[in-house]
PDB file of C-alpha atoms in Angstrom:
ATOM      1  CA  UNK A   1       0.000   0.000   0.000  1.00  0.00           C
ATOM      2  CA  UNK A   2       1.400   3.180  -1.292  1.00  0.00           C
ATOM      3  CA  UNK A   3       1.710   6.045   1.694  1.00  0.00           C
ATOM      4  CA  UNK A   4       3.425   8.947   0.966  1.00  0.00           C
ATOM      5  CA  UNK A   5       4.464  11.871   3.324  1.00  0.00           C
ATOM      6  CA  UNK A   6       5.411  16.018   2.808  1.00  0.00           C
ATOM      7  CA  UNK A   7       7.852  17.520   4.953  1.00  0.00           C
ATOM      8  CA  UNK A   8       7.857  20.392   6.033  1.00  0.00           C
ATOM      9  CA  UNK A   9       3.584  20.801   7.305  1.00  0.00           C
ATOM     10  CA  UNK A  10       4.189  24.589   6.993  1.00  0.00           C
ATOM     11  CA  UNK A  11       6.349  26.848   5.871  1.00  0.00           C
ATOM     12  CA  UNK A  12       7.123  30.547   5.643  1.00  0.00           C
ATOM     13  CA  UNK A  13       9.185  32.532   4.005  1.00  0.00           C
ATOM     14  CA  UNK A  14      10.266  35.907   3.013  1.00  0.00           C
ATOM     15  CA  UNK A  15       9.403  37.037  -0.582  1.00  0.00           C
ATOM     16  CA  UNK A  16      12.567  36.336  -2.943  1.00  0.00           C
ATOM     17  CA  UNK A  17      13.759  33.190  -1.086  1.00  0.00           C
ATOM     18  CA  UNK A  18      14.712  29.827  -3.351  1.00  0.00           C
ATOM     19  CA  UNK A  19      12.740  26.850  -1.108  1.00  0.00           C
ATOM     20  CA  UNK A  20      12.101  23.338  -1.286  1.00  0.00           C
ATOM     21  CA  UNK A  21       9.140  21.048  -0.393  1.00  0.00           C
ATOM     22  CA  UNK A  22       9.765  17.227   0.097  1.00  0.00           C
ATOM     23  CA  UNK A  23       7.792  14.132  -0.462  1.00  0.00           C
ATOM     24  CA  UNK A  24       8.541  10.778   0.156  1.00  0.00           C
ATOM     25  CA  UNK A  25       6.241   7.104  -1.281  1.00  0.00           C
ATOM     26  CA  UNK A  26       7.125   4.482   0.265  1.00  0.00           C
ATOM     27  CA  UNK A  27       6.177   2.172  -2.943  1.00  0.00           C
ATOM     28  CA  UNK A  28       9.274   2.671  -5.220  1.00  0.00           C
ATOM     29  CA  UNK A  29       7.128   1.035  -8.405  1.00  0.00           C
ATOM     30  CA  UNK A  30       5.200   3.938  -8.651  1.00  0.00           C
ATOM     31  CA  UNK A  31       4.097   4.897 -11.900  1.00  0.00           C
ATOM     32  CA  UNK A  32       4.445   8.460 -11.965  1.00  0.00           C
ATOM     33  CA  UNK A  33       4.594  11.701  -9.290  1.00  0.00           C
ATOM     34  CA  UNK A  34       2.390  15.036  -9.369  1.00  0.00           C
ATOM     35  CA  UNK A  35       2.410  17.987  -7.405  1.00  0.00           C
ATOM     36  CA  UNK A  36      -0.231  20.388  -6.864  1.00  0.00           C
ATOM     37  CA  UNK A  37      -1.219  23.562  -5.452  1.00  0.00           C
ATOM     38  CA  UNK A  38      -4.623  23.992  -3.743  1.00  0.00           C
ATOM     39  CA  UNK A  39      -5.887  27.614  -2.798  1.00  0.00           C
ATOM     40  CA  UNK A  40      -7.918  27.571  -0.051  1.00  0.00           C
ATOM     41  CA  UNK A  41     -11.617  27.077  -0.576  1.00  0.00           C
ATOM     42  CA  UNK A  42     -10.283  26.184  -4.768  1.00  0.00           C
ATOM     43  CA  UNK A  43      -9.360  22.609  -6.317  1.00  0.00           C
ATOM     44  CA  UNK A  44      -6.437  21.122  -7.111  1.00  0.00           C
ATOM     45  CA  UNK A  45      -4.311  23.373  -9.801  1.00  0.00           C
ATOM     46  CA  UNK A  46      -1.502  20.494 -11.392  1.00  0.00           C
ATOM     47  CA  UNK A  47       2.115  22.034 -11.335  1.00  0.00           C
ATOM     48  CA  UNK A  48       4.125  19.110 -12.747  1.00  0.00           C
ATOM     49  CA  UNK A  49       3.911  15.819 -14.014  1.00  0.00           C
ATOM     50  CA  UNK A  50       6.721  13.659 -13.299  1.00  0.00           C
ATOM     51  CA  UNK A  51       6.491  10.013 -15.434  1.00  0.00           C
ATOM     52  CA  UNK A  52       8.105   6.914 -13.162  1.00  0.00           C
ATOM     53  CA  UNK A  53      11.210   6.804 -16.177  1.00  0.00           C
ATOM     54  CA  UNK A  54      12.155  10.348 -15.539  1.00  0.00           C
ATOM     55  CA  UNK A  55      14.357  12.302 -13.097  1.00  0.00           C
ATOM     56  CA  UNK A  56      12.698  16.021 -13.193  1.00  0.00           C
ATOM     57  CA  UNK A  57      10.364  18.166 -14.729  1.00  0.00           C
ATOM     58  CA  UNK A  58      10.536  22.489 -15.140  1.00  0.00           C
ATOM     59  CA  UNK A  59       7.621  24.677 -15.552  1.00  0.00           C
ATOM     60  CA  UNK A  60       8.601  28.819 -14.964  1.00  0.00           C
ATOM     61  CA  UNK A  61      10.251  28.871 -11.666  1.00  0.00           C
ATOM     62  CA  UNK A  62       9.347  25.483 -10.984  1.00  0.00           C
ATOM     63  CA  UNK A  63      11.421  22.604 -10.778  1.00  0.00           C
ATOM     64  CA  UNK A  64      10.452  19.197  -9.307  1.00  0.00           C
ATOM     65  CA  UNK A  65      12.587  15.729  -8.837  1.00  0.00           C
ATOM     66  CA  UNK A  66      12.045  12.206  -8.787  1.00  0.00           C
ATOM     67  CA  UNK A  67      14.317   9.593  -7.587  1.00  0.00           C
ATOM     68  CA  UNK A  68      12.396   6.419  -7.234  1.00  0.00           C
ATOM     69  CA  UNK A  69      15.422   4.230  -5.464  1.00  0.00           C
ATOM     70  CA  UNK A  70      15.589   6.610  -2.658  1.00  0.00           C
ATOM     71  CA  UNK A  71      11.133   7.242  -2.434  1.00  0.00           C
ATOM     72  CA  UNK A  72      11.846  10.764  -2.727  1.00  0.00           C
ATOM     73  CA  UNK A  73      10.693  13.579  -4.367  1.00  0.00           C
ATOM     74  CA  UNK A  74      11.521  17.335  -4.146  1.00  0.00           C
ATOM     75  CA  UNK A  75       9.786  20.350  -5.136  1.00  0.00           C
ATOM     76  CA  UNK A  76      12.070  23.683  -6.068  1.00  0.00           C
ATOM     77  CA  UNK A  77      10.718  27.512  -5.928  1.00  0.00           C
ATOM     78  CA  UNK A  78      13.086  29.834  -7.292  1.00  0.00           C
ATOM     79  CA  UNK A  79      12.630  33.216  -6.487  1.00  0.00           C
ATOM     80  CA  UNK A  80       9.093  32.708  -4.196  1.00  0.00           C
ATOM     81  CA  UNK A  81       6.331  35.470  -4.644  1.00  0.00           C
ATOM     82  CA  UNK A  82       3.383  36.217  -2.480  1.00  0.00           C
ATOM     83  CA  UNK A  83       1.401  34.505  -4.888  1.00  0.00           C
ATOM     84  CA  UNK A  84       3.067  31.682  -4.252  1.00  0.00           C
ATOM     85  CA  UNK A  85       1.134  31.079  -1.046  1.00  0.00           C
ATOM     86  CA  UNK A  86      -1.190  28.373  -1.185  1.00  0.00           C
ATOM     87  CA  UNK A  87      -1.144  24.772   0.121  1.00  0.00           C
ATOM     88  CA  UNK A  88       1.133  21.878  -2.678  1.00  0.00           C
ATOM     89  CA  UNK A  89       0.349  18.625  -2.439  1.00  0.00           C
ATOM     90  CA  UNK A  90       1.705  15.625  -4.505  1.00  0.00           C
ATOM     91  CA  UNK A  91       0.664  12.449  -5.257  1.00  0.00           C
ATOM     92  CA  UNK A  92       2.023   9.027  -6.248  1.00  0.00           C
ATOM     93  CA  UNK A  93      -0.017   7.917  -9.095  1.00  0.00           C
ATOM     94  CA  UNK A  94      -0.718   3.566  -9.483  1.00  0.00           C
ATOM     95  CA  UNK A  95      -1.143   1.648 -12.586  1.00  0.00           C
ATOM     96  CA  UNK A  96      -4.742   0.692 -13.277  1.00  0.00           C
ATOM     97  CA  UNK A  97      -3.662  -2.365 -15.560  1.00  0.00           C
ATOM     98  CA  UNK A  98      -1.501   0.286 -17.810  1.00  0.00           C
ATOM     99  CA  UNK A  99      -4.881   1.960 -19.056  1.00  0.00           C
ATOM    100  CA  UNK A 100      -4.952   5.135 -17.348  1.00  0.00           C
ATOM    101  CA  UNK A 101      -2.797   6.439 -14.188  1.00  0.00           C
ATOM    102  CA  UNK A 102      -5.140   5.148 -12.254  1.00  0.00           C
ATOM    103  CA  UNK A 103      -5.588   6.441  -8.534  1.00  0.00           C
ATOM    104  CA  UNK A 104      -3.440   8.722  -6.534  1.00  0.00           C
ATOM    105  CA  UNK A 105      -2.326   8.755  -2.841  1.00  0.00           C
ATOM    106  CA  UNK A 106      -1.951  11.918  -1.980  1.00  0.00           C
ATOM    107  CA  UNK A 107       0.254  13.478   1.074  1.00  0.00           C
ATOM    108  CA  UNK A 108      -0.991  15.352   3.763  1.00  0.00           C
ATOM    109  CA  UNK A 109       0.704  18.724   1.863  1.00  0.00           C
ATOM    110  CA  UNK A 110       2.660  21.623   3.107  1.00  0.00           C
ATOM    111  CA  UNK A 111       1.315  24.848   3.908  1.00  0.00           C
ATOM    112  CA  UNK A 112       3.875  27.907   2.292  1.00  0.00           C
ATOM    113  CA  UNK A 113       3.236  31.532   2.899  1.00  0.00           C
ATOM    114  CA  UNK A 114       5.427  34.050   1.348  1.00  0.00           C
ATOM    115  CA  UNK A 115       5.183  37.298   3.013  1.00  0.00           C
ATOM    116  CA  UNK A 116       6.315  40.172   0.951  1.00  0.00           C
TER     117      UNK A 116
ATOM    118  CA  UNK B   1     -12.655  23.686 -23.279  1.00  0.00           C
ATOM    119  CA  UNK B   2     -14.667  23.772 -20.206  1.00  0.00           C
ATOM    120  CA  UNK B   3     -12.543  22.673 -16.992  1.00  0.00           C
ATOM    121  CA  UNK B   4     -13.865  19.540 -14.777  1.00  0.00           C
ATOM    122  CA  UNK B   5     -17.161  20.512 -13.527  1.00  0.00           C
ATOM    123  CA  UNK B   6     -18.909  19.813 -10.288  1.00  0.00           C
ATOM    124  CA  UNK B   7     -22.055  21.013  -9.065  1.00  0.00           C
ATOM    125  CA  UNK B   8     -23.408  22.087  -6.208  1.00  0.00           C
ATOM    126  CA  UNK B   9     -20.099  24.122  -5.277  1.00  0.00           C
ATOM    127  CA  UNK B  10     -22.061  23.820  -1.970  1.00  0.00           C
ATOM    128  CA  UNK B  11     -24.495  21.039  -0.320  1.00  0.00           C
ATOM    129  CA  UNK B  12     -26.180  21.169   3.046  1.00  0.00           C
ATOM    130  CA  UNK B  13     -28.286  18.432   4.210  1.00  0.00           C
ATOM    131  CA  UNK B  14     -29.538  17.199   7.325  1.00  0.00           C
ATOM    132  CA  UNK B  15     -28.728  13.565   9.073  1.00  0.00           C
ATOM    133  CA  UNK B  16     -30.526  11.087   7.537  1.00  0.00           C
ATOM    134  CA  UNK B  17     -31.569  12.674   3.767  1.00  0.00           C
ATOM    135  CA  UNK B  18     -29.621  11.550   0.287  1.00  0.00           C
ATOM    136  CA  UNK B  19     -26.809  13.568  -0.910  1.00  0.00           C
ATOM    137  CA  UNK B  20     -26.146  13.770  -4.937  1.00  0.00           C
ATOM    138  CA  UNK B  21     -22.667  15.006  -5.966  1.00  0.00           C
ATOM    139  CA  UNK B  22     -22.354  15.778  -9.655  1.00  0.00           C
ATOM    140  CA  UNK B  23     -19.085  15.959 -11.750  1.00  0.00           C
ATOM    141  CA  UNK B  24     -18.835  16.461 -15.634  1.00  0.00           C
ATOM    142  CA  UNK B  25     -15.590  15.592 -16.936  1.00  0.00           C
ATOM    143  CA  UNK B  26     -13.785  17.390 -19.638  1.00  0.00           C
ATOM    144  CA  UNK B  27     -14.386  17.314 -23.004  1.00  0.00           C
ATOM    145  CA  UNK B  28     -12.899  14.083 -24.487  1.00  0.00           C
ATOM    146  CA  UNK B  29     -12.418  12.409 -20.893  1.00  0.00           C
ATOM    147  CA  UNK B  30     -13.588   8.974 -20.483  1.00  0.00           C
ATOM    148  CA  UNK B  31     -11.942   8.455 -16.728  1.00  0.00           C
ATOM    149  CA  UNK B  32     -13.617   9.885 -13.368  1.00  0.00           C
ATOM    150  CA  UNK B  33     -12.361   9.285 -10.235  1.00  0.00           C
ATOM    151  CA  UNK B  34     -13.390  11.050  -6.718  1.00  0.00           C
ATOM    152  CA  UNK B  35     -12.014  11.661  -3.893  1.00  0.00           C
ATOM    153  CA  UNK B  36     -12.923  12.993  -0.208  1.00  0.00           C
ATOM    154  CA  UNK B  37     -10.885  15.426   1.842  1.00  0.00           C
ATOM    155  CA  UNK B  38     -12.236  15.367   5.672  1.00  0.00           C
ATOM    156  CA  UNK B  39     -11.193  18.586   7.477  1.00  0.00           C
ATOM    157  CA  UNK B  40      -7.910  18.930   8.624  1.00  0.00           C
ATOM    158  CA  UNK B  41      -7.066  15.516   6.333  1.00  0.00           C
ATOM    159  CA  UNK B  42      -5.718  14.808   3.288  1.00  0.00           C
ATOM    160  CA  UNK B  43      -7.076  13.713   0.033  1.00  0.00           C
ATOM    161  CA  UNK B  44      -8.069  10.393  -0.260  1.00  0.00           C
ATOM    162  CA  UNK B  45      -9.400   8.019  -2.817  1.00  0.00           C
ATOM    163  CA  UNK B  46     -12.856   7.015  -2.819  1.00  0.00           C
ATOM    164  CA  UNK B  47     -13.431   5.337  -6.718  1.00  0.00           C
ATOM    165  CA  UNK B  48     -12.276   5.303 -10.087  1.00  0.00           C
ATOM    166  CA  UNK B  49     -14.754   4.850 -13.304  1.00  0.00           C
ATOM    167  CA  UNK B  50     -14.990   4.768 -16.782  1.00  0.00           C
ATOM    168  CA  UNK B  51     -18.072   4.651 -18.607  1.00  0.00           C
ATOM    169  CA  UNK B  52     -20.260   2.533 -17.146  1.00  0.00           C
ATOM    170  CA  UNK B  53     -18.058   1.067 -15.221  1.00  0.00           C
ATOM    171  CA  UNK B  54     -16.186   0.794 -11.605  1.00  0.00           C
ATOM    172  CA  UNK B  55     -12.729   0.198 -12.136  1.00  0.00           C
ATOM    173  CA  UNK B  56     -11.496   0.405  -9.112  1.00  0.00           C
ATOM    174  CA  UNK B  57     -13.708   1.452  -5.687  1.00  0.00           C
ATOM    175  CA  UNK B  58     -11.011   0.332  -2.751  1.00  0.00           C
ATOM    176  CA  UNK B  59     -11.780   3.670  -1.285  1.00  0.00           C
ATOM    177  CA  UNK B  60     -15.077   3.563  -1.100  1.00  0.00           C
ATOM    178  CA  UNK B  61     -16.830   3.306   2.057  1.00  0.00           C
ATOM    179  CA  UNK B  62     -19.134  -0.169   2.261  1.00  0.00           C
ATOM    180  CA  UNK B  63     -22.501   1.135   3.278  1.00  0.00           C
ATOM    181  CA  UNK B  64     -24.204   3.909   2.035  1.00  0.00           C
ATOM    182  CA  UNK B  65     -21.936   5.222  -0.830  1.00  0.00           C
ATOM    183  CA  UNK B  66     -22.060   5.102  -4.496  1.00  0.00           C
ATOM    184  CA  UNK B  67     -20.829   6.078  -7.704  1.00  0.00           C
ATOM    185  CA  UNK B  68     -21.833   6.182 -11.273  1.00  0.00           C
ATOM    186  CA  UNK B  69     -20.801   7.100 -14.767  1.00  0.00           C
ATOM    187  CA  UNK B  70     -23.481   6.678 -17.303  1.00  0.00           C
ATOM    188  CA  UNK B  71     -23.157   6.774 -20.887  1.00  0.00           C
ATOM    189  CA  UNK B  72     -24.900  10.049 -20.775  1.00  0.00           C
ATOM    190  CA  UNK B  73     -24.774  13.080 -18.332  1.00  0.00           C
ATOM    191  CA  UNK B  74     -22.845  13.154 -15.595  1.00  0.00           C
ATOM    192  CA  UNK B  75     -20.815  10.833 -13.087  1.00  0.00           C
ATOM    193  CA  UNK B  76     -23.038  11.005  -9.654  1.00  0.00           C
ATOM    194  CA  UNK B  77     -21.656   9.946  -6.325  1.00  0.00           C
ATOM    195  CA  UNK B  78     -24.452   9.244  -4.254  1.00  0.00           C
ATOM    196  CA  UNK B  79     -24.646   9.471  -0.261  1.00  0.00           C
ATOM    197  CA  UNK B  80     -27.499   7.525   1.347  1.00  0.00           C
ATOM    198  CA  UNK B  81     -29.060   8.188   5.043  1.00  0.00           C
ATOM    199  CA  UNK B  82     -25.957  10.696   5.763  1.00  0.00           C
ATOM    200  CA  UNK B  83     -24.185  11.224   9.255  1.00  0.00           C
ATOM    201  CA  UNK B  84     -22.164  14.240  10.187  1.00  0.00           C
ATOM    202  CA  UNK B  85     -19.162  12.160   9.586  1.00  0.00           C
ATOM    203  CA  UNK B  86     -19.393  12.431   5.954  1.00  0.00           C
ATOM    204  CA  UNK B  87     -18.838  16.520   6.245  1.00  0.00           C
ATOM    205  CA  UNK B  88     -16.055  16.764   3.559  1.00  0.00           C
ATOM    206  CA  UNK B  89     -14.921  18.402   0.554  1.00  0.00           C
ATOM    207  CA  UNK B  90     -15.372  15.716  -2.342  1.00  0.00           C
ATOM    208  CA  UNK B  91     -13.154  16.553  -5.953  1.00  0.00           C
ATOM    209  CA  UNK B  92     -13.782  14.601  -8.954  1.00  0.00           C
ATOM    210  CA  UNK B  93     -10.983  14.599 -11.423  1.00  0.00           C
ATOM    211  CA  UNK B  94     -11.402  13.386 -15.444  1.00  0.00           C
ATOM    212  CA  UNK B  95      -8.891  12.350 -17.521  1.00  0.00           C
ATOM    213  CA  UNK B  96      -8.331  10.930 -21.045  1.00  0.00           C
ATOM    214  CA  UNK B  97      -5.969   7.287 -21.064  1.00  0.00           C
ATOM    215  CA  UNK B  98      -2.551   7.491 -20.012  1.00  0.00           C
ATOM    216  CA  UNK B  99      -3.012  11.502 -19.246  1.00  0.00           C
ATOM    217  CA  UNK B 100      -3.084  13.062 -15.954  1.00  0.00           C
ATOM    218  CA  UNK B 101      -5.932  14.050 -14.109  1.00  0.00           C
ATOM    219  CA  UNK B 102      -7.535  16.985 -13.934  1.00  0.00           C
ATOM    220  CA  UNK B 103      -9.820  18.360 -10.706  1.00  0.00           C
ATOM    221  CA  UNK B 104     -12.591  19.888 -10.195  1.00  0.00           C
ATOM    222  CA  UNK B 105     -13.593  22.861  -7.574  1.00  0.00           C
ATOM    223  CA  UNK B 106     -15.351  20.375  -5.490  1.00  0.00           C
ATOM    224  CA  UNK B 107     -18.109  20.266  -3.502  1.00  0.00           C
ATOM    225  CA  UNK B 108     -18.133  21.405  -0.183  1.00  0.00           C
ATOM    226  CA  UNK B 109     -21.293  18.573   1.731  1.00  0.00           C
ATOM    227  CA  UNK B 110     -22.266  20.010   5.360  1.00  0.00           C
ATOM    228  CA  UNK B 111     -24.050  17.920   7.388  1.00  0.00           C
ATOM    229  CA  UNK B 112     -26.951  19.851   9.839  1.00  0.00           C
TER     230      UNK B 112
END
């Protein structure tokens, strides 16, 4: 059974500051890893898609890591913004018999504020 | 191209009625899956369907839950007789095969 865990629960920062969010699975066939950003009261906005055969993925100032030996993946913020704020979540995604991505487990997320 | 719908954005019912989430999927998606976020919780999944079928429902409680895709319309998930216990934010997410998923607002079910 998959679990999968964010470190740190909250976070806060100054505006400007590179940070990084963690995430570990504890299933290392996993078939691929997404993090997302939820506003509060809002869905689930996707940030990046990483697929099980690759190591990272870049969208703006975003940059996020998969290394499936270790369980581990990392989330990278260049340059965080106020509008960063929000709570990011990812999730491990299964294999539903290789016809979809099937169901993800999602981790309990960390909380960033960027104060200007 | 209309996002992942869901309707009601909001839902208030009182112990003991039915409760009828709706979620339209986006244009061209033949996967739905839902999931429930209890306060202060995380995300977790409830059931995964294609049309007219249950592929997967491992999250799914066994009494008094369940979920639909019909050919036509929209996916329901349907909550009989509920308790306050089932006060959560539910999210559907659709997705076409072998692409990732994309949510919904949600719908926000308060329990009286």
């Amino acid at each position: 059974k998959q679990e999968v865990t964010q470190i740190p629960a909250a976070l806060s920062v100054p505006e400007g500051e590179n940070l990084v969010l963690n995430c570990s699975f504890t299933d290392s066939a996993i078939y691929n890893l997404q993090w997302f950003r939820q506003d509060p009261g809002k869905g689930l906005t996707s940030l990046l898609l990483i697929q099980s055969s690759q190591r990272e993925q870049t969208s703006g100032r975003l940059n996020a890591s998969l290394d499936k030996s270790s369980g581990r993946s990392t989330l990278y913020i260049a340059a965080s913004q106020p509008g960063d704020s929000a709570t990011y979540l990812c999730a491990g995604g299964g294999d539903a018999g290789g016809t979809s991505y099937g169901k993800l487990t999602f981790g309990q997320g960390t909380i960033l504020t960027v104060h200007p | 191209n209309a996002g992942v719908m869901q309707n009601p954005r909001h839902l208030v019912r009182r112990r003991g009625q039915e409760a009828r989430l709706r979620c339209s999927p986006m244009k061209g998606h033949s996967h739905v899956y839902w999931y429930r976020q209890l306060p202060e919780e995380g995300l977790k999944f409830m059931v995964y369907l294609q049309k007219e079928n249950i592929i997967d429902e491992s999250g799914m409680p066994k009494e008094r839950f369940s979920a639909e895709f019909p050919k036509e319309g929209p996916s329901i998930l349907r909550i009989q007789q509920v308790v306050r216990g089932d006060s959560a934010a539910y999210f559907c997410a659709s997705s076409g095969s072998n692409q990732p998923q994309h949510f919904g607002d949600g719908t926000r079910l308060s329990i009286l």
